[in-house]
Coordinates of C-alpha atoms and ligand atoms in Angstrom, one line a residue:
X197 CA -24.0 9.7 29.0
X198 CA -25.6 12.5 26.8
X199 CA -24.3 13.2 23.6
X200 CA -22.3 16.4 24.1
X201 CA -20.4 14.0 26.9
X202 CA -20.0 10.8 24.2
X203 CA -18.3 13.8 22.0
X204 CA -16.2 15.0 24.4
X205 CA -14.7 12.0 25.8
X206 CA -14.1 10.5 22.1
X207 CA -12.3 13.8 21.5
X208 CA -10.2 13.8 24.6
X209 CA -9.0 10.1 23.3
X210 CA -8.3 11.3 19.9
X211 CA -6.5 14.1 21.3
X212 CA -4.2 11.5 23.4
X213 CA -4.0 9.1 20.7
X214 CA -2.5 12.0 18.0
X215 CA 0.2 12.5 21.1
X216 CA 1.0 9.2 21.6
X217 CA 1.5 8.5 18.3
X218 CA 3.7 11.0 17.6
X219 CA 6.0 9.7 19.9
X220 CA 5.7 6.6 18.6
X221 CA 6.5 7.8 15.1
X222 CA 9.3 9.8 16.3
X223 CA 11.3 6.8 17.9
X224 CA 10.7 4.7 15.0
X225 CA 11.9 7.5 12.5
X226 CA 14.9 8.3 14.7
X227 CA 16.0 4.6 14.9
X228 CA 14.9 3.9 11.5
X229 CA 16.8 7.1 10.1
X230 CA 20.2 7.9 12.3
X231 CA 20.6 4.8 13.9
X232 CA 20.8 5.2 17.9
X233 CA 23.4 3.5 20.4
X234 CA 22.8 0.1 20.9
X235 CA 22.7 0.5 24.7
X236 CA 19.6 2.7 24.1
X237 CA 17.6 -0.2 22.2
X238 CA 15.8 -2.0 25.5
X239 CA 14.6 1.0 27.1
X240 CA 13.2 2.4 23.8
X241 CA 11.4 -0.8 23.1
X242 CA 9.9 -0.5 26.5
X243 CA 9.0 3.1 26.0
X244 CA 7.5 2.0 22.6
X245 CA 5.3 -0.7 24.1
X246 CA 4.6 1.4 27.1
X247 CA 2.8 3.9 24.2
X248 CA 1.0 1.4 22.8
X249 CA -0.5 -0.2 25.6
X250 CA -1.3 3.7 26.7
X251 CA -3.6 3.8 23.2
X252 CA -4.7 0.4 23.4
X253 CA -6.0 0.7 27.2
X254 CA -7.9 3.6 26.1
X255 CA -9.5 2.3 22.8
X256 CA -10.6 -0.6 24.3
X257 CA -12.2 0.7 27.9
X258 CA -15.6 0.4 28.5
X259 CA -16.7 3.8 28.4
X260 CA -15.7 3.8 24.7
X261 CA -18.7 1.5 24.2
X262 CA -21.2 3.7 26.1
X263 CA -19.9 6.7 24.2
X264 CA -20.2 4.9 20.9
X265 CA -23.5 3.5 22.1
X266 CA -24.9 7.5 23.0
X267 CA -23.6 8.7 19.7
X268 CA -25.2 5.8 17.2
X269 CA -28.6 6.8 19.1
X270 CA -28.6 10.3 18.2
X271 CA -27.4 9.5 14.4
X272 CA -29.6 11.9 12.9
X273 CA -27.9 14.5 15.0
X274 CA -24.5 14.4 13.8
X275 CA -22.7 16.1 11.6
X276 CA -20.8 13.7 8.4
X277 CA -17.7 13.8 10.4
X278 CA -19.4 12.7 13.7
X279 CA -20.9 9.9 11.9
X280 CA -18.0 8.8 10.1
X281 CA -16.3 9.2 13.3
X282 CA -19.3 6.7 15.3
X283 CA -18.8 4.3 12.3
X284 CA -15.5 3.5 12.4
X285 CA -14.9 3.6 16.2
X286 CA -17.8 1.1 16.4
X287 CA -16.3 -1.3 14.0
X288 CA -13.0 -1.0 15.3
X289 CA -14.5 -1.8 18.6
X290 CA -17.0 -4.5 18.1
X291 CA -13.8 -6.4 15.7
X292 CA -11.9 -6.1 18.4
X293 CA -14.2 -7.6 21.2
X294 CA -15.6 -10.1 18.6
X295 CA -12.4 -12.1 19.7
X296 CA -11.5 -13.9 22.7
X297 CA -8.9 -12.0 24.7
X298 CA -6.9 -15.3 25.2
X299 CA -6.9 -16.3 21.5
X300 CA -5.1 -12.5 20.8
X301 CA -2.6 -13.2 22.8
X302 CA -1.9 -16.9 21.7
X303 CA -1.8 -15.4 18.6
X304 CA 0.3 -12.5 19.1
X305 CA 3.2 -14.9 20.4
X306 CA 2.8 -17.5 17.6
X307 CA 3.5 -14.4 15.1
X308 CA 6.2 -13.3 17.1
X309 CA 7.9 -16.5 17.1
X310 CA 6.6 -17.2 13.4
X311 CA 8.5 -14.0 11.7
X312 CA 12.0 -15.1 12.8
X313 CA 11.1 -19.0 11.5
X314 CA 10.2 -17.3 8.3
X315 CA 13.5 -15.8 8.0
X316 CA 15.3 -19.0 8.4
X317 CA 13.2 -20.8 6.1
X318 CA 13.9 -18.3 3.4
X319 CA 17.6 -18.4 3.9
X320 CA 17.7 -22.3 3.9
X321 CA 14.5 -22.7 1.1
X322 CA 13.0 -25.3 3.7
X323 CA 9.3 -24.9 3.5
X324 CA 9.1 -27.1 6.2
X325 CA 10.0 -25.2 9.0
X326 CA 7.7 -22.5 8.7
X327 CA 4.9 -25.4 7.3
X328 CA 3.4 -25.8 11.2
X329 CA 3.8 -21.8 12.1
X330 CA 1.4 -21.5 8.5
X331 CA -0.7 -23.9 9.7
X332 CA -1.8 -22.6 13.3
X333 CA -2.2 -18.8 11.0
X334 CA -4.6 -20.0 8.4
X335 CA -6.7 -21.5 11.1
X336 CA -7.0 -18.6 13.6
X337 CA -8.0 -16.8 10.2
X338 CA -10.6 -19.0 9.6
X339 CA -11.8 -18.6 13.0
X340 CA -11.3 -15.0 12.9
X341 CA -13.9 -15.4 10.1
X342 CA -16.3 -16.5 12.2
X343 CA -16.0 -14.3 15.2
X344 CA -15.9 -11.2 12.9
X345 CA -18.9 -12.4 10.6
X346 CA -19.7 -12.5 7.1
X347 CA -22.6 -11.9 4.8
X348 CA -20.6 -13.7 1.5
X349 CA -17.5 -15.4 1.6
X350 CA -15.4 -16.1 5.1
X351 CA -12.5 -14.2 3.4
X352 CA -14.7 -10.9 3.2
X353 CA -14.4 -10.7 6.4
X354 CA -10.6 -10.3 6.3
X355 CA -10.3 -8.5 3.6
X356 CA -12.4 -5.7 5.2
X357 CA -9.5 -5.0 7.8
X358 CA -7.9 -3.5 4.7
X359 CA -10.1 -2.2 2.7
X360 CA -13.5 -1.2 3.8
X361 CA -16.3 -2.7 2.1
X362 CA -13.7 -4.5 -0.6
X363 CA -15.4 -8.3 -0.9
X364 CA -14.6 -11.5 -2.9
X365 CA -17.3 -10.6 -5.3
X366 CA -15.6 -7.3 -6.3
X367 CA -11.6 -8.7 -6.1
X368 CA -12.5 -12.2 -8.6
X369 CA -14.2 -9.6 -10.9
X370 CA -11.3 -7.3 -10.9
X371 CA -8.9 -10.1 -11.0
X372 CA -11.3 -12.2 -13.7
X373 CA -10.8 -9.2 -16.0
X374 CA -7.0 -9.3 -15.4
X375 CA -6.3 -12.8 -15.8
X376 CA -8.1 -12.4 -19.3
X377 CA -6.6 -9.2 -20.9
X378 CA -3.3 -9.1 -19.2
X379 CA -1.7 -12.4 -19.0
X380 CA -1.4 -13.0 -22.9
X381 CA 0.0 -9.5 -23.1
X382 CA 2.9 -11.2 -20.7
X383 CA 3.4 -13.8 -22.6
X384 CA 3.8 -12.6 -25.4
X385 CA 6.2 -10.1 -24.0
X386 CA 7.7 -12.8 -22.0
X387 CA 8.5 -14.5 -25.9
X388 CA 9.7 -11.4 -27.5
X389 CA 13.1 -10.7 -28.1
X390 CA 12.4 -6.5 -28.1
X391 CA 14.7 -5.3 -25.2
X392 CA 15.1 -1.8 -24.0
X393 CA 18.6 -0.2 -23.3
X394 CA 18.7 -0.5 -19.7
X395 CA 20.7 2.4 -17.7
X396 CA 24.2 2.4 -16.9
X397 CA 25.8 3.8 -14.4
X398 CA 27.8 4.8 -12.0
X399 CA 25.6 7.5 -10.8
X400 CA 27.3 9.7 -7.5
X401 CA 25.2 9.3 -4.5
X402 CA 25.4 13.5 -4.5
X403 CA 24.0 13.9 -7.8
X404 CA 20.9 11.4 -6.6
X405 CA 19.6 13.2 -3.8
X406 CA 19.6 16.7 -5.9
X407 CA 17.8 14.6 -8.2
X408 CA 15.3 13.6 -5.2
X409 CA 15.3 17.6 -4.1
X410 CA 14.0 18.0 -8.2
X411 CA 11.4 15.8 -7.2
X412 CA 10.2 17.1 -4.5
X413 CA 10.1 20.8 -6.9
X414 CA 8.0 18.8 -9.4
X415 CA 5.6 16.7 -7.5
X416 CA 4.9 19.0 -4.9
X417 CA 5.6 17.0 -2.0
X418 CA 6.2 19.9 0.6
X419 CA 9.6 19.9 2.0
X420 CA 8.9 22.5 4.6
X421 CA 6.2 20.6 5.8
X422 CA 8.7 17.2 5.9
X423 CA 11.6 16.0 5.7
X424 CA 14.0 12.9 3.5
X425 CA 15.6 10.6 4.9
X426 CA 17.8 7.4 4.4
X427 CA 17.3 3.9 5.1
X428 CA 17.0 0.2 4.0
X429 CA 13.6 0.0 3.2
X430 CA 11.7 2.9 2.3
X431 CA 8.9 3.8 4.1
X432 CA 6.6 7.3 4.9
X433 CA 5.8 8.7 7.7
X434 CA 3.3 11.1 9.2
X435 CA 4.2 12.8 12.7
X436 CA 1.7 15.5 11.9
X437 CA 0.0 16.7 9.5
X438 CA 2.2 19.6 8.6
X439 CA 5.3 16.9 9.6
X440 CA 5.0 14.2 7.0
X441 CA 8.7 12.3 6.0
X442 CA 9.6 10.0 3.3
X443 CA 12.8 7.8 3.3
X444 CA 14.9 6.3 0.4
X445 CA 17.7 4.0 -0.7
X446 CA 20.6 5.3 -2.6
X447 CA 22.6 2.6 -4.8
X448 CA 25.6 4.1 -6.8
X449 CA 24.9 1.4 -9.9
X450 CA 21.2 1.9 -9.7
X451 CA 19.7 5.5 -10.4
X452 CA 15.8 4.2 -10.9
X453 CA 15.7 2.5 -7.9
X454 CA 15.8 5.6 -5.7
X455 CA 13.9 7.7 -8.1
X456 CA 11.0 5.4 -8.5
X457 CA 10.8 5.4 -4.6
X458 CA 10.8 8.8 -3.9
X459 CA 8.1 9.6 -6.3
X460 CA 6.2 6.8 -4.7
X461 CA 6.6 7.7 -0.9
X462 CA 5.8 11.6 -2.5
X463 CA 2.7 10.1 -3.4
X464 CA 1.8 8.8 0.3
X465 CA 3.0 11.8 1.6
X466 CA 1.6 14.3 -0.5
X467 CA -2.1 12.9 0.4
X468 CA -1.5 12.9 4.4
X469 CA -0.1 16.8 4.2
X470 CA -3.6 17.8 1.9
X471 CA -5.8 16.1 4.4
X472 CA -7.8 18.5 6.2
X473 CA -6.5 19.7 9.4
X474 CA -9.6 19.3 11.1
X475 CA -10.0 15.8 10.7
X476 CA -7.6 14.7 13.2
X477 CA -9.9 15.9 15.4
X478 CA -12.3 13.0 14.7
X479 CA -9.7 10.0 14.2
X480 CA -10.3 10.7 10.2
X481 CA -7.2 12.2 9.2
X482 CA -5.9 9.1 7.8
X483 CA -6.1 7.4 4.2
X484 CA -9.4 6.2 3.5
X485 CA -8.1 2.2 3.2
X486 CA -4.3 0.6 2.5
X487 CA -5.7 0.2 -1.2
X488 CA -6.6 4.4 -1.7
X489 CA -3.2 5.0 0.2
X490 CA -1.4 3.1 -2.5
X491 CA -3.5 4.4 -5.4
X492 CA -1.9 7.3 -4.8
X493 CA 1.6 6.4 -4.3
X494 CA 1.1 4.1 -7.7
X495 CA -0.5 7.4 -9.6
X496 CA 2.5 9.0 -9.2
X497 CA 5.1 6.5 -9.6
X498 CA 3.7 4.5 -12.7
X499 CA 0.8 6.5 -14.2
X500 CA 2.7 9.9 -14.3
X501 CA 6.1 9.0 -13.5
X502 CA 6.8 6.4 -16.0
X503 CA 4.7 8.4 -19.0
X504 CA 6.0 10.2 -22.2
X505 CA 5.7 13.6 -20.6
X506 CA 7.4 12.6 -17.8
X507 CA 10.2 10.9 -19.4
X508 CA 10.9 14.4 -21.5
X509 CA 11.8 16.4 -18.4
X510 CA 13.4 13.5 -16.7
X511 CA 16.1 13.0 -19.6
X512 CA 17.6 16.5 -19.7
X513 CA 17.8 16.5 -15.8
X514 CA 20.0 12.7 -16.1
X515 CA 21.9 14.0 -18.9
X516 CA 23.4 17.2 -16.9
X517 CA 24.1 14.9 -13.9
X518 CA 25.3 11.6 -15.1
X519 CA 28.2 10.4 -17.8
X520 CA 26.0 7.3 -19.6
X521 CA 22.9 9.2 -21.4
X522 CA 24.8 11.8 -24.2
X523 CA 23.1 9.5 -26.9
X524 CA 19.6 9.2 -25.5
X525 CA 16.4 10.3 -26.5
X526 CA 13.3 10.6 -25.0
X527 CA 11.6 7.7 -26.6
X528 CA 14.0 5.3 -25.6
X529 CA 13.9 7.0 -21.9
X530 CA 10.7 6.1 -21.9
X531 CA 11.0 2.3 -23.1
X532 CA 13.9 1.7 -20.2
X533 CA 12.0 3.4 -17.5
X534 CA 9.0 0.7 -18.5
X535 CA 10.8 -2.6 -19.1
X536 CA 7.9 -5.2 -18.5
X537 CA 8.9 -9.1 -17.8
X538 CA 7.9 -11.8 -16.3
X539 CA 9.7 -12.4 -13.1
X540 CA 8.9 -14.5 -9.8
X541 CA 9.7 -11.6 -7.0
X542 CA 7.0 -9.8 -6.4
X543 CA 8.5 -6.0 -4.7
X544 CA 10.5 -6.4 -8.1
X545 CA 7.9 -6.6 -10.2
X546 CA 7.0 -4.2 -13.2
X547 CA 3.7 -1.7 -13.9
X548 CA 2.3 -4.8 -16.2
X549 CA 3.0 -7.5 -14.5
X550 CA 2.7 -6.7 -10.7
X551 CA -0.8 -7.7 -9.9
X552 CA -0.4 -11.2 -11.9
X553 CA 1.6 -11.7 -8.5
X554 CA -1.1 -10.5 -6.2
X555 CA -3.9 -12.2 -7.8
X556 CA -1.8 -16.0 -7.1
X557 CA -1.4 -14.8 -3.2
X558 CA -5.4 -14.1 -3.0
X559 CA -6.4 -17.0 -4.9
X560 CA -4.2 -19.3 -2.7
X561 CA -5.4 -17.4 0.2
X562 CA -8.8 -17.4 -0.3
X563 CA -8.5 -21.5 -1.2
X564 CA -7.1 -21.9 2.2
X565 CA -9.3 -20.0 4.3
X566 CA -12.6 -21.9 2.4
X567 CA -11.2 -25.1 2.9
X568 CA -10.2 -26.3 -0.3
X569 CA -6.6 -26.5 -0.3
X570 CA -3.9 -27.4 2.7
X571 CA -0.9 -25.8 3.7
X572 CA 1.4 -28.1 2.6
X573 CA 0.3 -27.9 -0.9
X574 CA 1.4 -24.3 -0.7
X575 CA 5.3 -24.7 -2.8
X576 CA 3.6 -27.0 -5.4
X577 CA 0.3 -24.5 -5.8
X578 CA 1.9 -21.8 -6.0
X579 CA 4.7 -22.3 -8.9
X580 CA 1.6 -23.8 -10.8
X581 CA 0.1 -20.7 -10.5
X582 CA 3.4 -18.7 -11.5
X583 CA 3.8 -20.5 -14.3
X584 CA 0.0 -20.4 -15.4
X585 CA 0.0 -16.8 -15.0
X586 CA 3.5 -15.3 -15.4
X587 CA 4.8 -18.3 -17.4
X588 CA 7.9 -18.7 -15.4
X589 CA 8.2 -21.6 -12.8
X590 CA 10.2 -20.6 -9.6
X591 CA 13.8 -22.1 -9.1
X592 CA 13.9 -22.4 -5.5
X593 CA 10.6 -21.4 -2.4
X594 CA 13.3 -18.3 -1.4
X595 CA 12.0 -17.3 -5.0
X596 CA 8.5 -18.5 -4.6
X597 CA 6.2 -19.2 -1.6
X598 CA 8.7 -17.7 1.0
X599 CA 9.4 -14.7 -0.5
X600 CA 6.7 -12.5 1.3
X601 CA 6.7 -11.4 5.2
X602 CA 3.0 -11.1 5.4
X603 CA 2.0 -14.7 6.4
X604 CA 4.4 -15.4 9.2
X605 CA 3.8 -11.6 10.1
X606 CA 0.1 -13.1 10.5
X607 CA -1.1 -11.1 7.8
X608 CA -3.9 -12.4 5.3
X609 CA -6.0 -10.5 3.3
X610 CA -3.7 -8.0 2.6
X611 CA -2.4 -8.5 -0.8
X612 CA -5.7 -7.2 -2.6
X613 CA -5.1 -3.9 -1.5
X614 CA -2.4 -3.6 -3.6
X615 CA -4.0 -4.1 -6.7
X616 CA -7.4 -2.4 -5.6
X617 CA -5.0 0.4 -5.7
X618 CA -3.9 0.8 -8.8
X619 CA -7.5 -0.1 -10.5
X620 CA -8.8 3.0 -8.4
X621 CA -5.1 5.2 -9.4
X622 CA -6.4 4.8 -12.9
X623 CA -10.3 5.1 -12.9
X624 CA -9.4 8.5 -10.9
X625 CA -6.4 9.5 -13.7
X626 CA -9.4 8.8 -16.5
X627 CA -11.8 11.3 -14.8
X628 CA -9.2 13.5 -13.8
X629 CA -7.9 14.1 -17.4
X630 CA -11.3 15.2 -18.3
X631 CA -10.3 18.5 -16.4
X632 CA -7.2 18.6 -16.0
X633 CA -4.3 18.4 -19.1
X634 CA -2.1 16.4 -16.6
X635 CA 1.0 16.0 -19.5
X636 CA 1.1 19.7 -20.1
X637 CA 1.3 19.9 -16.1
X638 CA 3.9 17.3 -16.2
X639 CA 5.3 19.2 -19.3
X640 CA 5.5 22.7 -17.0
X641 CA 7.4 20.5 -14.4
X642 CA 4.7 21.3 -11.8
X643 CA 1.9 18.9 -10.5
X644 CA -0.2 21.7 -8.9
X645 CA -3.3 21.6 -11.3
X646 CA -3.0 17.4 -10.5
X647 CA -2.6 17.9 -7.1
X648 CA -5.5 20.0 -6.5
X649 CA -7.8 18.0 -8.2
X650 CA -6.8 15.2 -6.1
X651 CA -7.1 17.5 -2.9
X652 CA -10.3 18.5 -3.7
X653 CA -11.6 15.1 -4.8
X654 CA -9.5 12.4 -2.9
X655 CA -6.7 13.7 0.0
X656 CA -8.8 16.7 2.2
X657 CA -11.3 13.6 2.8
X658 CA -9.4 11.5 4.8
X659 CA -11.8 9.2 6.0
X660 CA -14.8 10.6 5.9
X661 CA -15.8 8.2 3.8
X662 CA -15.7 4.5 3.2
X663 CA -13.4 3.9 -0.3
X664 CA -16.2 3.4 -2.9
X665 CA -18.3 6.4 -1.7
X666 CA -15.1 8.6 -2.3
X667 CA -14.1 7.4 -5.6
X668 CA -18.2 7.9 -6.4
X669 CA -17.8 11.3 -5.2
X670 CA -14.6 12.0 -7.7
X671 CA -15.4 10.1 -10.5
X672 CA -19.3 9.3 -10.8
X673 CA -19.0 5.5 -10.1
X674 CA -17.9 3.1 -7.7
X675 CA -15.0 0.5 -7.3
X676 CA -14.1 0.0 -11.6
X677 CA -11.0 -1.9 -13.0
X678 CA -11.8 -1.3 -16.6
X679 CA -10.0 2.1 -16.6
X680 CA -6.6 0.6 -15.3
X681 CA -6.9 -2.8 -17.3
X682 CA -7.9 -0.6 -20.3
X683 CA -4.7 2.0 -19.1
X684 CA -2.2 -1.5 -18.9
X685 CA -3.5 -2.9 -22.4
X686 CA -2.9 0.5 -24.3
X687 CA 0.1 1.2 -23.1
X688 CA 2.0 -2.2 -23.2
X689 CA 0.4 -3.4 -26.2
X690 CA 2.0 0.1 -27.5
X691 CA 5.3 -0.4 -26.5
X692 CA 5.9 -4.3 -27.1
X693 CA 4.0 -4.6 -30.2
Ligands
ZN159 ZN1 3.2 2.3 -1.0

């Protein structure tokens, strides 16, 4: 194969790939967003697989190899995208041949099986149950270790299928430095008898989503290049790149609920429109990792959306719309909208306390995937862990172990990426605001000068490159909690002092 073949046949696949995938993402957003008959559900889950295995047949054929193979022999020839391109394709491919074919499909219908146990379990808090499905997870992990390969810790290995290059080195820093500054701050909270006003309601369903269309106006999130819908569980969507939908939840009693979600599925969505067009081409017109995904959702939702300036604007718009806030003021606007306490359910969780909940799912993972604890020490682990970090012992395992999907969706090595996210949201805010007076933007009620540091810097990248070569790029230095331990620290010890 020469190169200008190996090029050609990649691009052909990536051309069918951005088709099939927009199917894909059209079924699930129609399904997801207007509900369809319930007669229709069989065939579309037949059509749905029938895309997927159309992708998969094509990533996985052997003349991907050769064409991967031609390209990483004329490296010096490419272009950056090209070799982006040849990097990832080769690691996607190699990962996925690194594993025996049969154990993929044992595994595929233990996980299957193992999401609907873990639904039960949770309903009847029997640990139990899902106990054996755990067990068989943890050790195809462990194996999947091994056929992936490591250079440090096994668990490296699984955390790079999130976030490229992350390692255990890097997270027990990060998390080191966490456990240190932040958990006294939440205990101390945790003791204090300083509660905000919280906000009351009702507030009309009608009044909420022309507060979400004032969003849209002050964040920037392109509606004429997307579109809002409603459902259960908020989510984003990208059909194509000038196509990009976000989803919310309306409740009548709760107006922060839908707000906070909007600006965070803005803040996915704003990054895939900014992407450059042209990466698509190349398979690279995605997020750089689920962690840089998320640092920009969490930028917008906590770091600009909960702050001062944000809270000035926000009050006059609540006050024209809704009964309850004629005696409010912008300070205590700004204490409600960042309530901080202790809690046990982590996709409850506040700005402060939200990675003390991450950081007991990664130790406990990483202890089970070295060896050193069991699965059935899981329940009694894990409230320890609650109650040495959080200070709060969970009632029931609904409340505790069983609360996440991840594990019996035969997910591990996920959490981190959550909080690698907001530690690179705020070491890009720090060298953003020496350029950009990001309050006076928020102030002005429009995010452009924010946004276009963050296209310049972050978004048009996609994935050109790896996560700690991009935040290099934009800030001068690689992977660096300090800036958003240093962010947490100032601004809660401010507020609960
Ligand atoms: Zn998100």
């Amino acid at each position: 194969m020469t190169k200008s073949n190996a090029l050609d046949l990649l691009a052909k696949k990536n051309e069918a790939f951005r088709a099939l995938n927009m199917a894909s993402s059209l079924i699930h957003w129609d399904a997801a967003t207007t509900g369809v008959p319930e007669k229709s559900l069989e065939a579309r889950g037949n059509a749905a697989g029938w895309l997927y295995g159309e992708t998969f047949s094509r990533f996985v054929a052997p003349d991907t190899l050769e064409a991967i193979e031609t390209l990483e022999s004329f490296t010096n020839e490419l272009n950056e995208k090209e070799r982006a391109m040849v990097r990832k394709w080769g690691s996607d491919y190699r990962k996925f041949h690194a594993v025996p074919p049969e154990e993929v499909k044992a595994y595929n219908s233990l996980v299957a099986q193992a999401e609907s146990v873990w639904e039960k379990a949770r309903e009847t808090n029997d640990f139990a149950l899902i106990e054996p499905f755990y067990e068989k997870i943890f050790a195809y992990n462990r194996r999947l270790c091994d056929w992936y390969g490591y250079e440090g810790h096994p668990y490296d290995a699984l955390l790079d299928d999130y976030e490229k290059g992350a390692t255990v080195k890097m997270t027990d820093e990060f998390f080191a430095l966490l456990r240190e500054k932040i958990t006294p701050l939440v205990k101390m909270i945790g003791a204090s008898d300083k509660k905000p006003r919280e906000l009351e309601g009702p507030f009309p369903l009608a009044k909420q989503r022309d507060l979400t269309k004032w969003l849209c106006g002050v964040t920037g999130y392109d509606v004429l290049r997307g579109k809002i819908g409603e459902v259960e569980h908020p989510f984003c969507t990208t059909i194509t790149r000038n196509d990009v939908r976000i989803t919310t939840k309306y409740h009548e009693d709760n107006i922060l609920s839908s707000l906070y979600s909007v600006i965070h599925e803005a803040g996915h969505a704003i990054y895939e429109q900014n992407m450059s067009e042209e990466l698509d081409a190349y398979d690279l017109g995605d997020g750089a990792s689920m962690g840089m995904h998320e640092s920009q959702s969490r930028m917008l939702e906590n770091m600009i959306g909960r702050s001062h300036a944000f809270a000035e604007i926000l009050l006059p718009e609540l006050k024209a719309s809704f009964d309850g806030f004629k005696d409010w003021d912008n300070e205590m606007l700004y204490r409600a909208i960042n309530i901080a306490r202790p809690s046990f359910i982590r996709i409850e969780a506040d700005e402060l306390t939200y990675c003390l909940h991450i950081i007991v799912r990664y130790e406990l993972e990483k202890a089970l995937i070295s060896g050193e604890i069991k699965v059935k020490d899981l329940p009694g682990l894990w409230a320890d862990k609650y109650e040495e970090l959080l200070g709060v012992r969970p009632p029931s395992y609904a409340k505790g172990v069983l609360q996440d999907v991840h594990w019996g969706a035969g997910l591990v090595g996920y959490f981190p990426s959550y909080a690698i996210g907001n530690a690179y949201a705020a070491q890009y805010m720090h060298a953003m605001k020496k350029i950009v007076d990001v309050d006076s933007a928020v102030r002005a009620k429009n995010l452009a000068p924010v946004m276009g540091w963050l296209k310049e810097n972050v978004h048009r990248h996609g994935q050109v490159h790896l996560p700690d070569e991009l935040a290099r790029r934009a800030t001068g230095e690689g992977f660096n909690p300090a800036y958003y331990v240093d962010y947490l620290q100032k601004k809660f010890t401010a507020l609960y002092q």
